[in-house]
CSV table of C-alpha atoms and ligand atoms in Angstrom, one decimal:
chain,number,residue,atom,x,y,z
D,1,MET,CA,-3.8,46.2,-5.7
D,2,ARG,CA,-1.9,43.3,-7.3
D,3,SER,CA,-3.6,40.1,-8.3
D,4,TYR,CA,-2.5,36.7,-9.6
D,5,THR,CA,-4.4,33.8,-11.2
D,6,ILE,CA,-2.9,30.4,-10.6
D,7,ILE,CA,-3.8,27.2,-12.4
D,8,ALA,CA,-4.2,24.3,-9.9
D,9,PRO,CA,-4.2,20.9,-11.6
D,10,ALA,CA,-5.8,17.7,-10.2
D,11,LYS,CA,-3.9,14.5,-9.8
D,12,ILE,CA,-4.6,10.8,-10.4
D,13,ASN,CA,-2.8,7.8,-8.7
D,14,LEU,CA,-1.2,5.5,-11.2
D,15,TYR,CA,-0.1,3.4,-8.2
D,16,LEU,CA,-1.0,3.3,-4.5
D,17,GLU,CA,0.4,0.7,-2.2
D,18,ILE,CA,-0.2,0.8,1.6
D,19,ILE,CA,3.0,-0.4,3.3
D,20,SER,CA,2.0,-0.1,6.9
D,21,ASP,CA,0.4,2.0,9.7
D,22,ARG,CA,2.5,4.8,11.2
D,23,PRO,CA,2.6,5.8,14.9
D,24,ASP,CA,1.4,9.3,13.9
D,25,GLY,CA,-1.9,7.9,12.6
D,26,TYR,CA,-1.0,8.2,8.9
D,27,HIS,CA,0.0,5.3,6.7
D,28,GLU,CA,3.3,4.5,5.2
D,29,LEU,CA,2.6,4.7,1.4
D,30,ALA,CA,4.3,4.0,-1.9
D,31,MET,CA,2.5,6.0,-4.7
D,32,ILE,CA,3.0,7.2,-8.2
D,33,LEU,CA,1.1,10.5,-8.6
D,34,GLN,CA,0.4,12.1,-11.9
D,35,SER,CA,-0.8,15.7,-12.7
D,36,ILE,CA,-3.6,16.1,-15.2
D,37,ALA,CA,-4.9,19.0,-17.2
D,38,LEU,CA,-8.2,19.2,-15.4
D,39,ALA,CA,-7.6,22.2,-13.0
D,40,ASP,CA,-9.2,24.8,-10.8
D,41,GLU,CA,-8.4,28.5,-11.2
D,42,ILE,CA,-7.4,30.4,-8.1
D,43,ASN,CA,-7.4,34.2,-8.1
D,44,LEU,CA,-5.5,36.0,-5.3
D,45,ARG,CA,-5.8,39.7,-4.7
D,46,SER,CA,-4.3,41.9,-2.0
D,47,ILE,CA,-6.8,43.7,0.2
D,48,SER,CA,-6.2,46.5,2.6
D,49,SER,CA,-7.5,44.8,5.7
D,50,GLU,CA,-5.2,42.1,7.3
D,51,LYS,CA,-7.9,39.4,6.6
D,52,ILE,CA,-8.4,36.3,4.5
D,53,GLN,CA,-11.5,36.3,2.4
D,54,LEU,CA,-12.6,33.3,0.5
D,55,ASN,CA,-15.1,32.8,-2.4
D,56,CYS,CA,-15.9,29.6,-4.2
D,57,ASN,CA,-18.4,28.8,-7.0
D,58,HIS,CA,-19.0,25.3,-5.8
D,59,PRO,CA,-21.8,24.7,-3.3
D,60,GLN,CA,-20.1,21.7,-1.6
D,61,VAL,CA,-16.9,23.6,-0.8
D,62,PRO,CA,-16.8,25.4,2.5
D,63,THR,CA,-15.6,29.1,2.4
D,64,ASN,CA,-14.6,29.2,6.1
D,65,GLU,CA,-11.4,28.3,8.0
D,66,SER,CA,-12.0,24.6,7.2
D,67,ASN,CA,-11.1,25.2,3.5
D,68,LEU,CA,-7.6,24.0,2.8
D,69,ALA,CA,-7.0,27.1,0.7
D,70,TYR,CA,-7.9,29.2,3.7
D,71,LYS,CA,-5.6,27.1,5.9
D,72,ALA,CA,-2.8,27.8,3.4
D,73,ALA,CA,-3.3,31.5,3.6
D,74,ALA,CA,-3.5,31.4,7.4
D,75,LEU,CA,-0.2,29.5,7.5
D,76,MET,CA,1.5,32.2,5.3
D,77,ALA,CA,0.1,34.9,7.6
D,78,ARG,CA,1.5,33.2,10.6
D,79,GLN,CA,4.9,32.5,9.0
D,80,PHE,CA,5.3,36.0,7.5
D,81,PRO,CA,3.5,38.5,9.8
D,82,GLU,CA,5.6,41.5,8.6
D,83,ALA,CA,4.5,40.8,5.0
D,84,LEU,CA,0.9,40.6,6.1
D,85,THR,CA,1.2,44.0,7.8
D,86,LYS,CA,3.1,45.5,4.8
D,87,TYR,CA,1.0,44.2,1.9
D,88,GLY,CA,-2.4,43.6,3.6
D,89,GLY,CA,-4.6,40.5,3.6
D,90,VAL,CA,-5.8,38.4,0.6
D,91,GLU,CA,-9.0,37.7,-1.2
D,92,ILE,CA,-9.0,34.2,-2.7
D,93,THR,CA,-11.5,33.2,-5.4
D,94,ILE,CA,-11.7,29.6,-6.3
D,95,ASN,CA,-13.2,28.6,-9.7
D,96,LYS,CA,-13.8,24.9,-9.2
D,97,HIS,CA,-13.6,22.5,-12.1
D,98,ILE,CA,-12.2,19.5,-10.2
D,99,PRO,CA,-14.9,17.2,-8.7
D,100,VAL,CA,-15.0,17.5,-4.9
D,101,ALA,CA,-14.1,14.6,-2.5
D,102,ALA,CA,-13.1,12.5,-5.5
D,103,GLY,CA,-9.6,11.3,-4.8
D,104,LEU,CA,-8.2,13.9,-7.2
D,105,ALA,CA,-6.5,16.2,-4.6
D,106,GLY,CA,-8.8,19.1,-5.2
D,107,GLY,CA,-8.3,20.7,-1.8
D,108,SER,CA,-4.6,20.0,-1.8
D,109,THR,CA,-4.0,21.6,-5.2
D,110,ASN,CA,-5.9,24.7,-4.1
D,111,ALA,CA,-3.7,25.0,-1.0
D,112,ALA,CA,-0.6,24.7,-3.1
D,113,ALA,CA,-1.9,27.4,-5.4
D,114,VAL,CA,-2.5,29.7,-2.4
D,115,LEU,CA,1.0,29.2,-1.1
D,116,MET,CA,2.5,30.1,-4.5
D,117,GLY,CA,0.1,33.1,-5.0
D,118,ILE,CA,0.8,34.6,-1.6
D,119,ASP,CA,4.6,34.1,-2.1
D,120,LEU,CA,4.2,36.2,-5.3
D,121,LEU,CA,1.8,38.8,-3.9
D,122,TRP,CA,4.2,39.4,-0.9
D,123,GLY,CA,7.4,39.1,-3.0
D,124,LEU,CA,8.8,36.5,-0.6
D,125,GLY,CA,10.9,34.6,-3.2
D,126,LEU,CA,10.4,31.2,-1.7
D,127,THR,CA,11.9,28.3,-3.6
D,128,LYS,CA,9.7,25.3,-4.7
D,129,SER,CA,11.2,23.1,-2.0
D,130,GLU,CA,10.4,25.8,0.6
D,131,LEU,CA,6.8,25.8,-0.7
D,132,GLU,CA,6.7,22.0,-0.6
D,133,GLU,CA,7.9,22.0,3.0
D,134,LEU,CA,5.2,24.5,4.0
D,135,GLY,CA,2.7,22.5,2.1
D,136,ALA,CA,3.6,19.3,4.0
D,137,THR,CA,2.3,20.8,7.2
D,138,LEU,CA,-1.2,21.3,5.5
D,139,GLY,CA,-1.7,17.8,4.0
D,140,SER,CA,0.2,14.9,2.6
D,141,ASP,CA,-0.7,15.6,-1.1
D,142,VAL,CA,0.2,19.3,-1.0
D,143,PRO,CA,3.9,19.0,-1.7
D,144,PHE,CA,3.1,16.9,-4.8
D,145,CYS,CA,0.7,19.5,-6.0
D,146,VAL,CA,3.5,22.1,-5.8
D,147,ALA,CA,5.9,19.9,-7.7
D,148,GLY,CA,3.5,18.3,-10.2
D,149,GLY,CA,4.3,16.0,-13.1
D,150,THR,CA,5.0,12.3,-12.6
D,151,VAL,CA,6.3,11.6,-9.1
D,152,ILE,CA,7.0,8.7,-6.8
D,153,ALA,CA,5.7,9.6,-3.3
D,154,THR,CA,6.7,7.7,-0.2
D,155,GLY,CA,6.5,8.3,3.5
D,156,ARG,CA,2.9,9.6,4.1
D,157,GLY,CA,3.0,10.7,0.5
D,158,ASP,CA,5.2,13.7,1.1
D,159,GLN,CA,8.7,12.3,0.2
D,160,LEU,CA,8.9,13.0,-3.5
D,161,SER,CA,11.1,11.7,-6.2
D,162,SER,CA,10.3,13.0,-9.7
D,163,LEU,CA,10.2,10.8,-12.8
D,164,THR,CA,10.4,11.9,-16.4
D,165,GLY,CA,7.0,13.6,-17.0
D,166,LEU,CA,4.3,11.8,-19.0
D,167,ASP,CA,2.8,14.2,-21.5
D,168,ASN,CA,-0.5,13.7,-23.4
D,169,ILE,CA,-1.7,10.3,-22.3
D,170,TYR,CA,-5.4,10.8,-22.6
D,171,ILE,CA,-7.8,10.1,-19.7
D,172,VAL,CA,-11.5,9.7,-19.3
D,173,LEU,CA,-12.6,10.5,-15.7
D,174,ALA,CA,-15.9,9.4,-14.2
D,175,LYS,CA,-17.4,10.5,-10.9
D,176,TYR,CA,-20.9,10.4,-9.5
D,177,ARG,CA,-21.5,14.0,-8.3
D,178,SER,CA,-23.4,13.0,-5.2
D,179,LEU,CA,-21.2,10.1,-4.2
D,180,GLU,CA,-18.3,10.9,-1.8
D,181,VAL,CA,-15.9,8.5,-0.2
D,182,SER,CA,-14.2,9.7,3.0
D,183,THR,CA,-10.4,9.2,2.7
D,184,ALA,CA,-10.3,8.6,6.5
D,185,TRP,CA,-12.9,5.8,6.2
D,186,ALA,CA,-11.1,4.1,3.3
D,187,TYR,CA,-7.8,3.9,5.2
D,188,LYS,CA,-9.4,2.9,8.4
D,189,THR,CA,-11.4,0.1,6.8
D,190,TYR,CA,-8.2,-1.1,5.0
D,191,ARG,CA,-6.4,-1.1,8.3
D,192,GLN,CA,-9.2,-3.1,10.0
D,193,GLU,CA,-9.4,-5.7,7.2
D,194,PHE,CA,-5.9,-6.1,5.9
D,195,SER,CA,-3.3,-4.8,8.5
D,196,SER,CA,-2.6,-8.3,9.8
D,197,SER,CA,-0.9,-9.1,6.5
D,198,TYR,CA,1.6,-6.2,6.7
D,199,LEU,CA,2.1,-5.9,10.5
D,200,ARG,CA,4.0,-9.2,10.4
D,201,GLU,CA,6.6,-7.6,8.1
D,202,THR,CA,7.5,-4.5,10.2
D,203,GLU,CA,11.2,-4.8,9.9
D,204,ASN,CA,11.1,-4.7,6.1
D,205,LEU,CA,9.0,-1.6,5.7
D,206,SER,CA,11.5,0.9,4.3
D,207,ALA,CA,12.8,-1.8,1.9
D,208,ARG,CA,9.2,-2.4,0.8
D,209,ALA,CA,8.6,1.3,0.2
D,210,ALA,CA,11.9,1.7,-1.7
D,211,ALA,CA,11.0,-1.3,-3.9
D,212,VAL,CA,8.5,0.9,-5.7
D,213,HIS,CA,11.4,2.4,-7.6
D,214,SER,CA,12.1,-0.9,-9.3
D,215,ARG,CA,8.5,-1.8,-10.0
D,216,GLU,CA,7.6,-2.5,-13.7
D,217,ILE,CA,5.3,0.5,-13.8
D,218,VAL,CA,8.3,2.8,-13.1
D,219,LYS,CA,10.2,1.1,-16.0
D,220,ALA,CA,7.2,1.7,-18.2
D,221,ILE,CA,7.0,5.3,-17.2
D,222,LEU,CA,10.7,5.8,-17.9
D,223,ASN,CA,10.1,4.3,-21.4
D,224,LYS,CA,7.0,6.4,-21.8
D,225,ASN,CA,5.2,3.2,-22.7
D,226,SER,CA,1.5,3.9,-22.1
D,227,ILE,CA,0.4,0.4,-22.9
D,228,GLU,CA,2.7,-1.1,-20.2
D,229,ILE,CA,1.8,1.7,-17.7
D,230,ALA,CA,-1.9,0.9,-18.1
D,231,LYS,CA,-1.3,-2.8,-17.5
D,232,LYS,CA,0.5,-2.1,-14.2
D,233,LEU,CA,-1.9,0.4,-12.6
D,234,HIS,CA,-2.5,-0.5,-9.0
D,235,ASN,CA,-4.5,0.8,-6.0
D,236,ASP,CA,-4.7,-1.1,-2.7
D,237,LEU,CA,-7.7,1.0,-1.7
D,238,GLU,CA,-9.9,-0.6,-4.4
D,239,ARG,CA,-10.0,-3.6,-2.1
D,240,VAL,CA,-12.2,-1.7,0.4
D,241,VAL,CA,-13.9,0.9,-1.8
D,242,LEU,CA,-15.1,-1.3,-4.7
D,243,PRO,CA,-17.0,-3.9,-2.5
D,244,ALA,CA,-18.6,-1.1,-0.5
D,245,TYR,CA,-19.6,1.1,-3.5
D,246,PRO,CA,-21.1,-1.0,-6.3
D,247,GLN,CA,-21.5,2.1,-8.5
D,248,VAL,CA,-17.7,2.6,-8.5
D,249,LEU,CA,-17.2,-1.1,-9.4
D,250,LYS,CA,-19.7,-0.7,-12.2
D,251,LEU,CA,-17.7,2.2,-13.7
D,252,ARG,CA,-14.5,0.2,-13.4
D,253,GLU,CA,-16.1,-2.7,-15.2
D,254,LEU,CA,-17.7,-0.6,-17.9
D,255,PHE,CA,-14.5,1.3,-18.7
D,256,ALA,CA,-12.7,-2.1,-19.0
D,257,THR,CA,-15.0,-3.2,-21.8
D,258,GLN,CA,-14.6,0.0,-23.9
D,259,GLU,CA,-12.7,-0.1,-27.2
D,260,GLY,CA,-9.3,1.7,-26.9
D,261,VAL,CA,-9.1,1.6,-23.1
D,262,LEU,CA,-5.6,0.6,-22.2
D,263,GLY,CA,-6.3,0.3,-18.5
D,264,THR,CA,-8.6,1.6,-15.7
D,265,MET,CA,-8.3,2.3,-12.0
D,266,MET,CA,-9.8,4.2,-9.1
D,267,SER,CA,-7.9,7.3,-8.1
D,268,GLY,CA,-6.7,7.7,-4.5
D,269,SER,CA,-9.5,6.8,-2.1
D,270,GLY,CA,-12.0,7.4,-4.9
D,271,PRO,CA,-14.7,7.5,-5.9
D,272,ALA,CA,-13.4,8.9,-9.2
D,273,VAL,CA,-12.4,6.2,-11.7
D,274,PHE,CA,-10.2,6.9,-14.7
D,275,ALA,CA,-9.3,5.1,-18.0
D,276,LEU,CA,-6.1,5.7,-20.0
D,277,LEU,CA,-6.3,6.0,-23.8
D,278,GLU,CA,-3.9,6.6,-26.6
D,279,SER,CA,-5.6,9.6,-28.3
D,280,LYS,CA,-8.1,12.4,-27.6
D,281,GLN,CA,-10.4,11.0,-30.3
D,282,GLN,CA,-10.6,7.7,-28.6
D,283,ALA,CA,-11.1,9.4,-25.2
D,284,GLU,CA,-14.0,11.4,-26.6
D,285,ALA,CA,-15.6,8.2,-28.1
D,286,VAL,CA,-15.3,6.4,-24.7
D,287,LYS,CA,-16.9,9.4,-22.9
D,288,LEU,CA,-19.9,9.2,-25.3
D,289,LYS,CA,-20.2,5.4,-24.9
D,290,MET,CA,-20.1,5.8,-21.1
D,291,ARG,CA,-22.8,8.5,-21.3
D,292,ASP,CA,-25.0,6.2,-23.4
D,293,ALA,CA,-24.5,3.3,-21.0
D,294,ILE,CA,-25.3,5.5,-17.9
D,295,PRO,CA,-27.6,8.3,-18.9
D,296,ASP,CA,-27.9,9.4,-15.2
D,297,GLU,CA,-27.2,13.1,-14.9
D,298,ASP,CA,-25.5,12.6,-11.6
D,299,LEU,CA,-22.5,11.0,-13.4
D,300,GLU,CA,-19.9,13.5,-14.4
D,301,LEU,CA,-17.5,12.6,-17.2
D,302,PHE,CA,-14.4,14.5,-18.3
D,303,VAL,CA,-11.8,14.0,-21.0
D,304,SER,CA,-8.4,15.1,-19.8
D,305,ARG,CA,-4.7,14.3,-20.3
D,306,THR,CA,-1.5,13.9,-18.3
D,307,ILE,CA,0.7,17.0,-18.0
D,308,THR,CA,4.3,17.6,-16.8
D,309,HIS,CA,3.8,20.4,-14.3
D,310,GLY,CA,2.0,21.3,-11.1
D,311,ILE,CA,0.6,24.7,-10.1
D,312,GLN,CA,1.4,27.5,-12.6
D,313,VAL,CA,0.8,31.3,-12.8
D,314,ARG,CA,-1.8,32.0,-15.6
D,315,SER,CA,-1.8,35.8,-15.3
D,316,SER,CA,-1.0,38.7,-13.1
D,317,THR,CA,-2.1,42.3,-13.0
Z,401,ATP,P1,-7.4,13.7,-1.8
Z,401,ATP,O1,-7.3,13.2,-3.2
Z,401,ATP,O2,-6.3,14.7,-1.4
Z,401,ATP,O3,-7.8,12.8,-0.7
Z,401,ATP,P2,-10.1,14.6,-2.5
Z,401,ATP,O4,-10.0,14.9,-4.0
Z,401,ATP,O5,-10.6,13.2,-2.2
Z,401,ATP,O6,-8.6,14.8,-1.8
Z,401,ATP,P3,-11.1,17.2,-1.9
Z,401,ATP,O7,-11.8,17.6,-3.2
Z,401,ATP,O8,-9.9,17.8,-1.5
Z,401,ATP,O9,-11.0,15.6,-1.8
Z,401,ATP,O10,-12.3,17.4,-0.8
Z,401,ATP,C1,-12.3,16.7,0.5
Z,401,ATP,C2,-13.1,17.5,1.5
Z,401,ATP,O11,-12.4,18.7,1.8
Z,401,ATP,C3,-14.5,17.9,0.9
Z,401,ATP,O12,-15.5,17.3,1.8
Z,401,ATP,C4,-14.5,19.4,0.9
Z,401,ATP,O13,-15.7,19.9,1.5
Z,401,ATP,C5,-13.3,19.8,1.8
Z,401,ATP,N1,-12.5,20.9,1.2
Z,401,ATP,C6,-11.8,21.8,2.0
Z,401,ATP,N2,-11.2,22.7,1.2
Z,401,ATP,C7,-11.5,22.4,-0.1
Z,401,ATP,C8,-11.1,22.9,-1.4
Z,401,ATP,N3,-10.3,24.0,-1.5
Z,401,ATP,N4,-11.5,22.3,-2.5
Z,401,ATP,C9,-12.3,21.2,-2.4
Z,401,ATP,N5,-12.7,20.6,-1.2
Z,401,ATP,C10,-12.3,21.2,-0.1
């Protein structure tokens, strides 16, 4: 039986602007998404029965039909029933390194990896854009996780436009293990508190989304100028998450005072917070300082870096 191991990188948001509500219940967004080296490993193996079996080493992650990786496999089985009959089902084993419910797209990147792995197991030969299209039906962040690198995402986050990839900007990530922020809560609260300001501008929505392309942060990315990128980090959801979660605010404030930190921001709907740094050495030093300041074992700290790709095959047998 064949097997593939896929590397599924996490993402951070360098930029997140909420443009408006959408009739489908999602939000119109303008984001800049960035892949990072912190990644899960997903092993996919053909099995003789036409079933989907899922294993995961992380206690908070469900291994039933609610797992996004399971949903991705079920989607492939529905789309390609002849391949399922010919090659059999699939056993998926997720080795989690990405913090769960953190704003780092952990579930979405697992789903992207399963789409790619099943495409390979079943020899379907799907293109990246076909995988992105399938991914969009599973979740807004999945197409980005297929594409990876540095990407402007508009629409509900699924309309992608790639920028020159940013390599090797170092990152320290901080997340309280037991603290989760519901993405649905964050957007709902933002809508309740701030929608009156954008609802008045309905006619200019697409122009506002398109304006992200001429933002200074995009120029800084094109110039690979990490100092300018760090100055222009932005996330509208901080307006609701930081006041409601003082621990997250504290992480933001603490990062901002560390030597070498170019900029700091919450990722997605949080509660993970990241800081950008010029070198690995500086990042390791900041990680130690943060640990000294907050000795609480519940706080997870990671050193990572920006990368220029999304999901990738590590090995096959
Ligand atoms: P995003 O940044 O896309 O909003 P996130 O990083 O905030 O995502 P996830 O790690 O994807 O959040 O987890 C969100 C919820 O989804 C968790 O409560 C978790 O139980 C559930 N979940 C389902 N499938 C997975 C998976 N494969 N990996 C992690 N969590 C999963």
